[in-house]
PDB file of C-alpha atoms and ligand atoms in Angstrom:
ATOM      1  CA  UNK K   1      28.178 -28.145   6.584  1.00 86.00           C
ATOM      2  CA  UNK K   2      31.739 -27.215   6.158  1.00 95.00           C
ATOM      3  CA  UNK K   3      32.261 -26.877   2.207  1.00 97.00           C
ATOM      4  CA  UNK K   4      35.199 -25.513   0.241  1.00 98.00           C
ATOM      5  CA  UNK K   5      34.165 -25.812  -3.529  1.00 98.00           C
ATOM      6  CA  UNK K   6      37.002 -24.124  -5.141  1.00 98.00           C
ATOM      7  CA  UNK K   7      40.768 -25.193  -4.603  1.00 98.00           C
ATOM      8  CA  UNK K   8      43.980 -25.875  -6.802  1.00 98.00           C
ATOM      9  CA  UNK K   9      46.462 -28.639  -6.744  1.00 98.00           C
ATOM     10  CA  UNK K  10      49.923 -29.607  -8.713  1.00 98.00           C
ATOM     11  CA  UNK K  11      47.410 -30.541 -11.643  1.00 98.00           C
ATOM     12  CA  UNK K  12      47.399 -26.843 -12.440  1.00 98.00           C
ATOM     13  CA  UNK K  13      48.910 -23.999 -10.314  1.00 97.00           C
ATOM     14  CA  UNK K  14      48.425 -25.175  -6.850  1.00 97.00           C
ATOM     15  CA  UNK K  15      51.474 -26.062  -4.613  1.00 96.00           C
ATOM     16  CA  UNK K  16      49.807 -29.138  -3.108  1.00 97.00           C
ATOM     17  CA  UNK K  17      49.474 -32.590  -4.602  1.00 98.00           C
ATOM     18  CA  UNK K  18      45.785 -33.834  -4.527  1.00 98.00           C
ATOM     19  CA  UNK K  19      46.674 -36.018  -1.712  1.00 98.00           C
ATOM     20  CA  UNK K  20      48.314 -33.474   0.433  1.00 98.00           C
ATOM     21  CA  UNK K  21      45.255 -31.118  -0.516  1.00 98.00           C
ATOM     22  CA  UNK K  22      42.652 -33.859   0.937  1.00 98.00           C
ATOM     23  CA  UNK K  23      44.894 -34.251   3.942  1.00 98.00           C
ATOM     24  CA  UNK K  24      45.017 -30.713   4.739  1.00 97.00           C
ATOM     25  CA  UNK K  25      41.137 -30.494   4.233  1.00 98.00           C
ATOM     26  CA  UNK K  26      40.578 -33.141   6.538  1.00 97.00           C
ATOM     27  CA  UNK K  27      42.577 -31.471   9.326  1.00 96.00           C
ATOM     28  CA  UNK K  28      40.539 -28.169   8.522  1.00 95.00           C
ATOM     29  CA  UNK K  29      37.350 -30.435   9.221  1.00 96.00           C
ATOM     30  CA  UNK K  30      35.858 -30.192   5.898  1.00 97.00           C
ATOM     31  CA  UNK K  31      33.137 -32.247   4.831  1.00 96.00           C
ATOM     32  CA  UNK K  32      32.747 -31.214   1.038  1.00 97.00           C
ATOM     33  CA  UNK K  33      35.985 -30.203  -0.920  1.00 98.00           C
ATOM     34  CA  UNK K  34      35.786 -29.443  -4.505  1.00 98.00           C
ATOM     35  CA  UNK K  35      39.140 -29.506  -6.313  1.00 98.00           C
ATOM     36  CA  UNK K  36      38.949 -27.121  -9.414  1.00 98.00           C
ATOM     37  CA  UNK K  37      42.109 -26.997 -11.430  1.00 98.00           C
ATOM     38  CA  UNK K  38      42.356 -24.465 -14.398  1.00 98.00           C
ATOM     39  CA  UNK K  39      40.992 -26.492 -17.412  1.00 98.00           C
ATOM     40  CA  UNK K  40      41.972 -29.994 -16.062  1.00 98.00           C
ATOM     41  CA  UNK K  41      40.632 -32.692 -13.986  1.00 98.00           C
ATOM     42  CA  UNK K  42      43.622 -34.705 -13.770  1.00 98.00           C
ATOM     43  CA  UNK K  43      44.095 -34.320 -10.003  1.00 98.00           C
ATOM     44  CA  UNK K  44      40.614 -35.972  -9.412  1.00 98.00           C
ATOM     45  CA  UNK K  45      41.204 -39.516  -9.232  1.00 98.00           C
ATOM     46  CA  UNK K  46      44.178 -39.207  -6.841  1.00 98.00           C
ATOM     47  CA  UNK K  47      42.117 -36.920  -4.615  1.00 98.00           C
ATOM     48  CA  UNK K  48      39.244 -39.486  -4.483  1.00 98.00           C
ATOM     49  CA  UNK K  49      41.603 -42.223  -3.506  1.00 98.00           C
ATOM     50  CA  UNK K  50      43.389 -39.920  -0.946  1.00 98.00           C
ATOM     51  CA  UNK K  51      39.828 -39.313   0.590  1.00 98.00           C
ATOM     52  CA  UNK K  52      38.455 -42.869   0.823  1.00 97.00           C
ATOM     53  CA  UNK K  53      37.916 -44.061   4.259  1.00 95.00           C
ATOM     54  CA  UNK K  54      38.003 -40.575   5.335  1.00 96.00           C
ATOM     55  CA  UNK K  55      34.444 -38.348   6.394  1.00 95.00           C
ATOM     56  CA  UNK K  56      35.711 -36.134   3.802  1.00 97.00           C
ATOM     57  CA  UNK K  57      33.720 -36.123   0.603  1.00 97.00           C
ATOM     58  CA  UNK K  58      35.497 -34.859  -2.513  1.00 98.00           C
ATOM     59  CA  UNK K  59      33.459 -33.638  -5.341  1.00 98.00           C
ATOM     60  CA  UNK K  60      34.441 -33.460  -9.006  1.00 98.00           C
ATOM     61  CA  UNK K  61      35.488 -30.032 -10.070  1.00 98.00           C
ATOM     62  CA  UNK K  62      37.409 -27.795 -12.768  1.00 99.00           C
ATOM     63  CA  UNK K  63      37.695 -24.209 -13.447  1.00 98.00           C
ATOM     64  CA  UNK K  64      37.104 -23.335 -17.302  1.00 99.00           C
ATOM     65  CA  UNK K  65      38.488 -20.237 -18.438  1.00 98.00           C
ATOM     66  CA  UNK K  66      36.179 -18.433 -20.777  1.00 98.00           C
ATOM     67  CA  UNK K  67      36.172 -15.102 -22.818  1.00 97.00           C
ATOM     68  CA  UNK K  68      33.255 -12.761 -22.438  1.00 97.00           C
ATOM     69  CA  UNK K  69      33.104  -9.410 -23.808  1.00 96.00           C
ATOM     70  CA  UNK K  70      37.113  -8.873 -23.506  1.00 93.00           C
ATOM     71  CA  UNK K  71      37.203 -10.051 -20.005  1.00 95.00           C
ATOM     72  CA  UNK K  72      38.607 -13.410 -18.716  1.00 96.00           C
ATOM     73  CA  UNK K  73      35.833 -15.138 -16.705  1.00 98.00           C
ATOM     74  CA  UNK K  74      36.208 -18.288 -14.950  1.00 98.00           C
ATOM     75  CA  UNK K  75      33.382 -20.914 -14.798  1.00 99.00           C
ATOM     76  CA  UNK K  76      33.709 -23.589 -12.248  1.00 99.00           C
ATOM     77  CA  UNK K  77      32.232 -26.991 -12.884  1.00 98.00           C
ATOM     78  CA  UNK K  78      30.946 -29.248  -9.722  1.00 98.00           C
ATOM     79  CA  UNK K  79      29.943 -32.654  -9.634  1.00 98.00           C
ATOM     80  CA  UNK K  80      30.029 -33.880 -13.174  1.00 98.00           C
ATOM     81  CA  UNK K  81      30.755 -37.154 -14.634  1.00 98.00           C
ATOM     82  CA  UNK K  82      34.288 -37.242 -15.658  1.00 98.00           C
ATOM     83  CA  UNK K  83      33.812 -39.603 -18.428  1.00 98.00           C
ATOM     84  CA  UNK K  84      31.163 -37.386 -20.429  1.00 98.00           C
ATOM     85  CA  UNK K  85      32.236 -36.911 -23.948  1.00 98.00           C
ATOM     86  CA  UNK K  86      31.059 -33.190 -24.186  1.00 98.00           C
ATOM     87  CA  UNK K  87      33.202 -32.350 -21.076  1.00 98.00           C
ATOM     88  CA  UNK K  88      36.466 -34.285 -21.982  1.00 98.00           C
ATOM     89  CA  UNK K  89      36.293 -32.506 -25.851  1.00 98.00           C
ATOM     90  CA  UNK K  90      36.019 -28.975 -24.236  1.00 98.00           C
ATOM     91  CA  UNK K  91      38.737 -30.025 -21.750  1.00 98.00           C
ATOM     92  CA  UNK K  92      40.924 -31.125 -24.818  1.00 98.00           C
ATOM     93  CA  UNK K  93      40.382 -27.783 -26.882  1.00 98.00           C
ATOM     94  CA  UNK K  94      41.198 -25.821 -23.597  1.00 98.00           C
ATOM     95  CA  UNK K  95      44.238 -27.880 -23.229  1.00 98.00           C
ATOM     96  CA  UNK K  96      45.423 -27.066 -26.709  1.00 97.00           C
ATOM     97  CA  UNK K  97      44.734 -23.394 -26.150  1.00 98.00           C
ATOM     98  CA  UNK K  98      46.648 -23.129 -23.008  1.00 97.00           C
ATOM     99  CA  UNK K  99      49.610 -25.065 -24.779  1.00 97.00           C
ATOM    100  CA  UNK K 100      49.601 -22.756 -27.542  1.00 97.00           C
ATOM    101  CA  UNK K 101      49.236 -19.652 -25.445  1.00 98.00           C
ATOM    102  CA  UNK K 102      52.172 -20.939 -23.257  1.00 98.00           C
ATOM    103  CA  UNK K 103      54.505 -21.066 -26.137  1.00 98.00           C
ATOM    104  CA  UNK K 104      53.242 -17.354 -27.158  1.00 98.00           C
ATOM    105  CA  UNK K 105      54.101 -15.919 -24.019  1.00 98.00           C
ATOM    106  CA  UNK K 106      57.264 -17.668 -23.683  1.00 98.00           C
ATOM    107  CA  UNK K 107      58.198 -16.028 -27.094  1.00 98.00           C
ATOM    108  CA  UNK K 108      57.447 -12.660 -25.839  1.00 98.00           C
ATOM    109  CA  UNK K 109      59.405 -13.309 -22.346  1.00 98.00           C
ATOM    110  CA  UNK K 110      62.466 -14.354 -24.369  1.00 98.00           C
ATOM    111  CA  UNK K 111      62.436 -11.121 -26.036  1.00 97.00           C
ATOM    112  CA  UNK K 112      62.344  -9.490 -22.476  1.00 97.00           C
ATOM    113  CA  UNK K 113      65.491 -11.262 -21.723  1.00 97.00           C
ATOM    114  CA  UNK K 114      64.035 -14.294 -19.753  1.00 98.00           C
ATOM    115  CA  UNK K 115      65.834 -17.442 -20.224  1.00 98.00           C
ATOM    116  CA  UNK K 116      64.393 -20.590 -21.502  1.00 98.00           C
ATOM    117  CA  UNK K 117      60.930 -19.306 -20.251  1.00 98.00           C
ATOM    118  CA  UNK K 118      58.800 -22.270 -21.650  1.00 98.00           C
ATOM    119  CA  UNK K 119      61.324 -25.061 -20.342  1.00 98.00           C
ATOM    120  CA  UNK K 120      61.362 -23.383 -17.110  1.00 98.00           C
ATOM    121  CA  UNK K 121      57.369 -22.843 -16.593  1.00 98.00           C
ATOM    122  CA  UNK K 122      57.088 -26.588 -17.725  1.00 97.00           C
ATOM    123  CA  UNK K 123      59.734 -27.650 -15.008  1.00 97.00           C
ATOM    124  CA  UNK K 124      57.745 -25.895 -12.602  1.00 97.00           C
ATOM    125  CA  UNK K 125      54.229 -27.196 -13.854  1.00 97.00           C
ATOM    126  CA  UNK K 126      55.742 -30.622 -13.732  1.00 94.00           C
ATOM    127  CA  UNK K 127      53.112 -32.316 -15.958  1.00 89.00           C
ATOM    128  CA  UNK K 128      50.384 -29.956 -14.805  1.00 95.00           C
ATOM    129  CA  UNK K 129      48.555 -27.415 -16.825  1.00 96.00           C
ATOM    130  CA  UNK K 130      50.890 -24.513 -17.476  1.00 97.00           C
ATOM    131  CA  UNK K 131      49.297 -21.080 -16.189  1.00 98.00           C
ATOM    132  CA  UNK K 132      50.520 -17.651 -15.880  1.00 98.00           C
ATOM    133  CA  UNK K 133      51.397 -18.115 -12.532  1.00 98.00           C
ATOM    134  CA  UNK K 134      54.033 -20.364 -13.343  1.00 98.00           C
ATOM    135  CA  UNK K 135      55.574 -17.974 -15.481  1.00 98.00           C
ATOM    136  CA  UNK K 136      55.484 -15.511 -12.872  1.00 98.00           C
ATOM    137  CA  UNK K 137      57.216 -17.765 -10.984  1.00 98.00           C
ATOM    138  CA  UNK K 138      59.970 -17.949 -13.643  1.00 98.00           C
ATOM    139  CA  UNK K 139      60.303 -14.146 -13.716  1.00 98.00           C
ATOM    140  CA  UNK K 140      60.687 -14.421  -9.864  1.00 98.00           C
ATOM    141  CA  UNK K 141      63.470 -17.128 -10.142  1.00 98.00           C
ATOM    142  CA  UNK K 142      65.434 -14.918 -12.518  1.00 98.00           C
ATOM    143  CA  UNK K 143      64.981 -11.797 -10.389  1.00 98.00           C
ATOM    144  CA  UNK K 144      63.095  -9.879 -13.092  1.00 98.00           C
ATOM    145  CA  UNK K 145      60.390  -9.065 -10.659  1.00 98.00           C
ATOM    146  CA  UNK K 146      60.436  -9.041  -6.749  1.00 98.00           C
ATOM    147  CA  UNK K 147      56.670 -10.309  -6.355  1.00 97.00           C
ATOM    148  CA  UNK K 148      54.210 -12.482  -7.972  1.00 96.00           C
ATOM    149  CA  UNK K 149      52.070  -9.329  -8.211  1.00 96.00           C
ATOM    150  CA  UNK K 150      54.744  -7.639  -9.858  1.00 98.00           C
ATOM    151  CA  UNK K 151      55.371 -10.119 -12.637  1.00 98.00           C
ATOM    152  CA  UNK K 152      51.457  -9.978 -13.565  1.00 98.00           C
ATOM    153  CA  UNK K 153      51.449  -5.979 -13.245  1.00 98.00           C
ATOM    154  CA  UNK K 154      54.860  -5.597 -15.192  1.00 98.00           C
ATOM    155  CA  UNK K 155      54.599  -8.620 -17.695  1.00 98.00           C
ATOM    156  CA  UNK K 156      51.335 -10.803 -17.746  1.00 98.00           C
ATOM    157  CA  UNK K 157      48.337  -8.783 -17.373  1.00 96.00           C
ATOM    158  CA  UNK K 158      46.258  -7.813 -20.254  1.00 94.00           C
ATOM    159  CA  UNK K 159      48.054  -4.996 -22.217  1.00 94.00           C
ATOM    160  CA  UNK K 160      51.376  -5.780 -20.393  1.00 97.00           C
ATOM    161  CA  UNK K 161      54.405  -6.972 -22.439  1.00 97.00           C
ATOM    162  CA  UNK K 162      54.176 -10.587 -22.219  1.00 98.00           C
ATOM    163  CA  UNK K 163      50.356 -10.841 -22.411  1.00 97.00           C
ATOM    164  CA  UNK K 164      48.859 -12.990 -25.030  1.00 96.00           C
ATOM    165  CA  UNK K 165      45.051 -12.680 -25.687  1.00 92.00           C
ATOM    166  CA  UNK K 166      43.746 -16.330 -25.130  1.00 88.00           C
ATOM    167  CA  UNK K 167      41.349 -18.203 -27.114  1.00 95.00           C
ATOM    168  CA  UNK K 168      39.560 -19.502 -24.520  1.00 98.00           C
ATOM    169  CA  UNK K 169      35.920 -20.805 -24.898  1.00 98.00           C
ATOM    170  CA  UNK K 170      32.542 -18.961 -24.303  1.00 98.00           C
ATOM    171  CA  UNK K 171      30.741 -18.819 -21.143  1.00 98.00           C
ATOM    172  CA  UNK K 172      27.839 -20.666 -22.661  1.00 98.00           C
ATOM    173  CA  UNK K 173      30.215 -23.604 -24.001  1.00 98.00           C
ATOM    174  CA  UNK K 174      31.475 -24.411 -20.667  1.00 99.00           C
ATOM    175  CA  UNK K 175      28.046 -24.084 -19.018  1.00 98.00           C
ATOM    176  CA  UNK K 176      26.787 -26.517 -21.585  1.00 98.00           C
ATOM    177  CA  UNK K 177      29.791 -29.236 -21.572  1.00 98.00           C
ATOM    178  CA  UNK K 178      29.367 -29.240 -17.012  1.00 98.00           C
ATOM    179  CA  UNK K 179      25.486 -29.537 -17.580  1.00 98.00           C
ATOM    180  CA  UNK K 180      26.110 -32.143 -20.477  1.00 98.00           C
ATOM    181  CA  UNK K 181      28.092 -34.193 -18.064  1.00 98.00           C
ATOM    182  CA  UNK K 182      25.518 -33.667 -15.009  1.00 97.00           C
ATOM    183  CA  UNK K 183      27.154 -31.001 -13.391  1.00 98.00           C
ATOM    184  CA  UNK K 184      26.402 -27.831 -11.824  1.00 98.00           C
ATOM    185  CA  UNK K 185      27.873 -24.533 -13.570  1.00 98.00           C
ATOM    186  CA  UNK K 186      29.090 -22.032 -10.936  1.00 99.00           C
ATOM    187  CA  UNK K 187      30.453 -18.205 -11.960  1.00 98.00           C
ATOM    188  CA  UNK K 188      33.551 -17.998 -10.244  1.00 98.00           C
ATOM    189  CA  UNK K 189      34.682 -15.095  -7.750  1.00 98.00           C
ATOM    190  CA  UNK K 190      32.150 -12.479  -9.638  1.00 98.00           C
ATOM    191  CA  UNK K 191      34.138  -9.466  -7.437  1.00 97.00           C
ATOM    192  CA  UNK K 192      37.547 -10.361  -9.058  1.00 96.00           C
ATOM    193  CA  UNK K 193      36.720  -9.071 -12.205  1.00 96.00           C
ATOM    194  CA  UNK K 194      36.335  -5.594 -11.072  1.00 94.00           C
ATOM    195  CA  UNK K 195      33.174  -5.111 -13.082  1.00 97.00           C
ATOM    196  CA  UNK K 196      31.150  -2.121 -12.679  1.00 97.00           C
ATOM    197  CA  UNK K 197      27.957  -2.801 -11.022  1.00 96.00           C
ATOM    198  CA  UNK K 198      26.061  -2.764 -14.354  1.00 97.00           C
ATOM    199  CA  UNK K 199      28.690  -5.046 -16.121  1.00 98.00           C
ATOM    200  CA  UNK K 200      28.280  -7.485 -12.984  1.00 98.00           C
ATOM    201  CA  UNK K 201      24.594  -7.616 -13.187  1.00 98.00           C
ATOM    202  CA  UNK K 202      25.018  -8.313 -17.041  1.00 98.00           C
ATOM    203  CA  UNK K 203      27.762 -11.015 -16.459  1.00 98.00           C
ATOM    204  CA  UNK K 204      25.296 -12.607 -13.876  1.00 98.00           C
ATOM    205  CA  UNK K 205      22.177 -12.121 -16.105  1.00 98.00           C
ATOM    206  CA  UNK K 206      24.027 -13.980 -19.089  1.00 98.00           C
ATOM    207  CA  UNK K 207      25.590 -16.357 -17.148  1.00 98.00           C
ATOM    208  CA  UNK K 208      21.980 -17.418 -15.820  1.00 98.00           C
ATOM    209  CA  UNK K 209      20.647 -17.352 -19.272  1.00 98.00           C
ATOM    210  CA  UNK K 210      23.459 -19.692 -20.367  1.00 98.00           C
ATOM    211  CA  UNK K 211      22.035 -22.273 -18.071  1.00 98.00           C
ATOM    212  CA  UNK K 212      24.392 -21.387 -15.304  1.00 98.00           C
ATOM    213  CA  UNK K 213      22.961 -22.852 -11.807  1.00 98.00           C
ATOM    214  CA  UNK K 214      25.210 -20.814  -9.181  1.00 98.00           C
ATOM    215  CA  UNK K 215      27.413 -18.138  -8.285  1.00 98.00           C
ATOM    216  CA  UNK K 216      30.167 -18.007  -5.746  1.00 98.00           C
ATOM    217  CA  UNK K 217      28.662 -15.765  -3.021  1.00 97.00           C
ATOM    218  CA  UNK K 218      31.389 -16.217  -0.196  1.00 94.00           C
ATOM    219  CA  UNK K 219      35.188 -15.858  -0.587  1.00 92.00           C
ATOM    220  CA  UNK K 220      37.771 -14.807   1.837  1.00 91.00           C
ATOM    221  CA  UNK K 221      38.753 -11.960   0.145  1.00 87.00           C
ATOM    222  CA  UNK K 222      35.130 -10.294   0.461  1.00 87.00           C
ATOM    223  CA  UNK K 223      34.010  -7.271   2.316  1.00 87.00           C
ATOM    224  CA  UNK K 224      30.649  -7.816   4.011  1.00 81.00           C
ATOM    225  CA  UNK K 225      29.098  -5.781   1.669  1.00 93.00           C
ATOM    226  CA  UNK K 226      30.229  -8.089  -1.374  1.00 95.00           C
ATOM    227  CA  UNK K 227      28.842 -10.990   0.180  1.00 95.00           C
ATOM    228  CA  UNK K 228      25.274  -9.358   0.719  1.00 95.00           C
ATOM    229  CA  UNK K 229      25.229  -7.974  -2.809  1.00 96.00           C
ATOM    230  CA  UNK K 230      26.167 -11.312  -4.388  1.00 97.00           C
ATOM    231  CA  UNK K 231      23.439 -13.182  -2.254  1.00 97.00           C
ATOM    232  CA  UNK K 232      20.990 -10.475  -3.640  1.00 97.00           C
ATOM    233  CA  UNK K 233      22.178 -10.992  -7.124  1.00 98.00           C
ATOM    234  CA  UNK K 234      22.086 -14.879  -6.837  1.00 98.00           C
ATOM    235  CA  UNK K 235      18.394 -14.805  -5.545  1.00 98.00           C
ATOM    236  CA  UNK K 236      17.234 -12.156  -7.999  1.00 98.00           C
ATOM    237  CA  UNK K 237      18.483 -14.757 -10.775  1.00 98.00           C
ATOM    238  CA  UNK K 238      17.387 -17.688  -9.319  1.00 98.00           C
ATOM    239  CA  UNK K 239      21.003 -19.092  -8.732  1.00 98.00           C
ATOM    240  CA  UNK K 240      22.122 -21.171  -5.861  1.00 98.00           C
ATOM    241  CA  UNK K 241      25.248 -20.057  -3.504  1.00 98.00           C
ATOM    242  CA  UNK K 242      28.590 -21.536  -3.678  1.00 98.00           C
ATOM    243  CA  UNK K 243      31.396 -21.084  -1.109  1.00 97.00           C
ATOM    244  CA  UNK K 244      35.323 -21.402  -2.310  1.00 97.00           C
ATOM    245  CA  UNK K 245      38.875 -20.219  -0.800  1.00 96.00           C
ATOM    246  CA  UNK K 246      40.416 -20.692  -4.145  1.00 96.00           C
ATOM    247  CA  UNK K 247      43.249 -22.200  -2.162  1.00 97.00           C
ATOM    248  CA  UNK K 248      46.520 -22.270  -4.088  1.00 96.00           C
ATOM    249  CA  UNK K 249      49.246 -22.859  -1.386  1.00 95.00           C
ATOM    250  CA  UNK K 250      49.726 -22.479   2.266  1.00 94.00           C
ATOM    251  CA  UNK K 251      50.228 -18.640   2.862  1.00 86.00           C
ATOM    252  CA  UNK K 252      48.905 -15.983   4.672  1.00 73.00           C
ATOM    253  CA  UNK K 253      46.161 -15.021   1.779  1.00 74.00           C
ATOM    254  CA  UNK K 254      43.613 -18.040   1.953  1.00 79.00           C
ATOM    255  CA  UNK K 255      43.191 -20.971   3.986  1.00 90.00           C
ATOM    256  CA  UNK K 256      41.088 -24.010   3.138  1.00 96.00           C
ATOM    257  CA  UNK K 257      37.593 -23.699   4.303  1.00 94.00           C
ATOM    258  CA  UNK K 258      38.408 -20.380   6.218  1.00 92.00           C
ATOM    259  CA  UNK K 259      35.920 -17.336   6.119  1.00 92.00           C
ATOM    260  CA  UNK K 260      33.593 -18.705   3.330  1.00 94.00           C
ATOM    261  CA  UNK K 261      30.575 -18.807   5.429  1.00 93.00           C
ATOM    262  CA  UNK K 262      27.485 -18.541   3.404  1.00 95.00           C
ATOM    263  CA  UNK K 263      25.064 -15.745   4.255  1.00 93.00           C
ATOM    264  CA  UNK K 264      21.519 -16.657   5.390  1.00 91.00           C
ATOM    265  CA  UNK K 265      18.790 -16.892   2.777  1.00 95.00           C
ATOM    266  CA  UNK K 266      20.706 -18.064  -0.028  1.00 98.00           C
ATOM    267  CA  UNK K 267      20.040 -21.766  -1.419  1.00 98.00           C
ATOM    268  CA  UNK K 268      23.562 -23.684  -0.970  1.00 97.00           C
ATOM    269  CA  UNK K 269      24.876 -25.041  -4.305  1.00 98.00           C
ATOM    270  CA  UNK K 270      25.497 -28.506  -2.505  1.00 97.00           C
ATOM    271  CA  UNK K 271      21.627 -29.060  -2.322  1.00 96.00           C
ATOM    272  CA  UNK K 272      21.973 -29.680  -6.168  1.00 97.00           C
ATOM    273  CA  UNK K 273      24.878 -32.324  -5.895  1.00 97.00           C
ATOM    274  CA  UNK K 274      24.015 -35.843  -6.954  1.00 91.00           C
ATOM    275  CA  UNK K 275      25.059 -38.588  -4.649  1.00 66.00           C
ATOM    276  CA  UNK K 276      27.486 -39.823  -7.454  1.00 53.00           C
ATOM    277  CA  UNK K 277      30.892 -40.859  -6.095  1.00 49.00           C
TER     278      UNK K 277
HETATM  279  P1  AMP F   1      45.828 -18.114 -16.408  1.00 86.46           P
HETATM  280  O1  AMP F   1      44.542 -19.111 -16.050  1.00 86.46           O
HETATM  281  O2  AMP F   1      46.937 -19.402 -16.892  1.00 86.46           O
HETATM  282  O3  AMP F   1      45.670 -16.868 -17.000  1.00 86.46           O
HETATM  283  O4  AMP F   1      46.496 -18.084 -14.998  1.00 86.46           O
HETATM  284  C1  AMP F   1      46.065 -17.281 -13.949  1.00 86.46           C
HETATM  285  C2  AMP F   1      46.253 -17.655 -12.467  1.00 86.46           C
HETATM  286  O5  AMP F   1      47.438 -16.667 -12.331  1.00 86.46           O
HETATM  287  C3  AMP F   1      45.083 -17.156 -11.722  1.00 86.46           C
HETATM  288  O6  AMP F   1      44.368 -18.432 -11.639  1.00 86.46           O
HETATM  289  C4  AMP F   1      46.088 -16.839 -10.425  1.00 86.46           C
HETATM  290  O7  AMP F   1      46.297 -18.112  -9.643  1.00 86.46           O
HETATM  291  C5  AMP F   1      47.229 -16.393 -10.774  1.00 86.46           C
HETATM  292  N1  AMP F   1      47.264 -14.982 -10.720  1.00 86.46           N
HETATM  293  C6  AMP F   1      46.462 -14.231 -11.336  1.00 86.46           C
HETATM  294  N2  AMP F   1      46.697 -12.842 -11.317  1.00 86.46           N
HETATM  295  C7  AMP F   1      47.529 -12.840 -10.167  1.00 86.46           C
HETATM  296  C8  AMP F   1      48.311 -12.089  -9.217  1.00 86.46           C
HETATM  297  N3  AMP F   1      48.431 -10.785  -9.730  1.00 86.46           N
HETATM  298  N4  AMP F   1      49.028 -12.431  -8.540  1.00 86.46           N
HETATM  299  C9  AMP F   1      49.486 -13.819  -8.162  1.00 86.46           C
HETATM  300  N5  AMP F   1      48.648 -14.626  -8.892  1.00 86.46           N
HETATM  301  C10 AMP F   1      48.015 -14.137  -9.824  1.00 86.46           C
HETATM  302 MN1   MN F   2      45.218 -20.284 -10.316  1.00 86.46          MN
HETATM  303 MN1   MN F   3      39.796 -18.170 -10.908  1.00 86.46          MN
HETATM  304 MN1   MN F   4      40.752 -20.681  -8.772  1.00 86.46          MN
END
C-alpha cells in the first residue's frame, strides 16, 4: 500500500490545484491520498472528481490548527463525512478565526512598511484560506526577506513583529468534531513542535485521552530514531500510525509519497477507514 495522508492544495497554502495534486499522486503510484488543507475542506470535491476512473483513492482530509499549552498543534482529520454538522461548525469557526487573524497580522506588517499586506495575501491565496505562508510570500515579493524561512524567523513566528496569538480551537474540540463526522483524528507531525521528551509524551497522552485515534509516525524529514520513537509512543498509547509527506509544492523538500514508509509493528491508520467514497 502506497499512502500519503497529509498534503496541501490551493484551497490553503499548497501550490497545486486539487486536480494537479491528484495527477501528481497518480504519477507517483500512490494508492491512497488524503488532502488535508488548513482548516478547510474546499479542495475535496474537485479532488474526488479528478480521481474518478483512476486507481487512486482520495480520502477526505483536513488539518485543524489547535491551541495547546501555548503551542500551536495540528490535528489531521481523515475519512470523515463532509456534510456532518459538527465538522462544518468547527470549520466555520476556524475560518472566522483565520480571517480575523489575517487582518491583525496585516496591520502589524503595515506598520513594518509592507505595502497592502492583506490585499496581497488575498491575491496569493486566491479564494483559499489565508495562512502565514501567504504573508511570508508577500514579504518575499516586496524584498523584505530573502527566504520564506527568514520571513517566519523575522516576522511571523511566535514573539516576532507580526505574530498574532491565534484563537484556535482546543485539541479536544477538533478530535470531537472529526469523530462526530465518523472520521479518524490524527496528531500531525509530532516532531515538528520541538517539544522535550516529557512534553511530547504529555501531548500524545492528552491527544489519546481526548479520543484521538492515530499519530503521524512517518514523515520525510524524520531521522530514523524519530520514527522508532513515534512508533513506540503510538503502540504505548494504543494509537494507529499514519504516514504523510505534508506536501505543499514541488521542490526539493518533500515529494508526494516519498520516504514515508511506516515502520514494522505499528497499526496502519488506513485499517480504520470505512469504505465510504
Ligand atoms: P498558519 O496555519 O496560517 O499559521 O500557517 C502555517 C503554515 O506556514 C504552515 O502550515 C507551513 O506551511 C508554513 N510554515 C510554517 N513555518 C514555516 C517556515 N519556517 N518556513 C516556511 N513555511 C513555514
Ligand atoms: Mn501549510
Ligand atoms: Mn501542520
Ligand atoms: Mn500540513
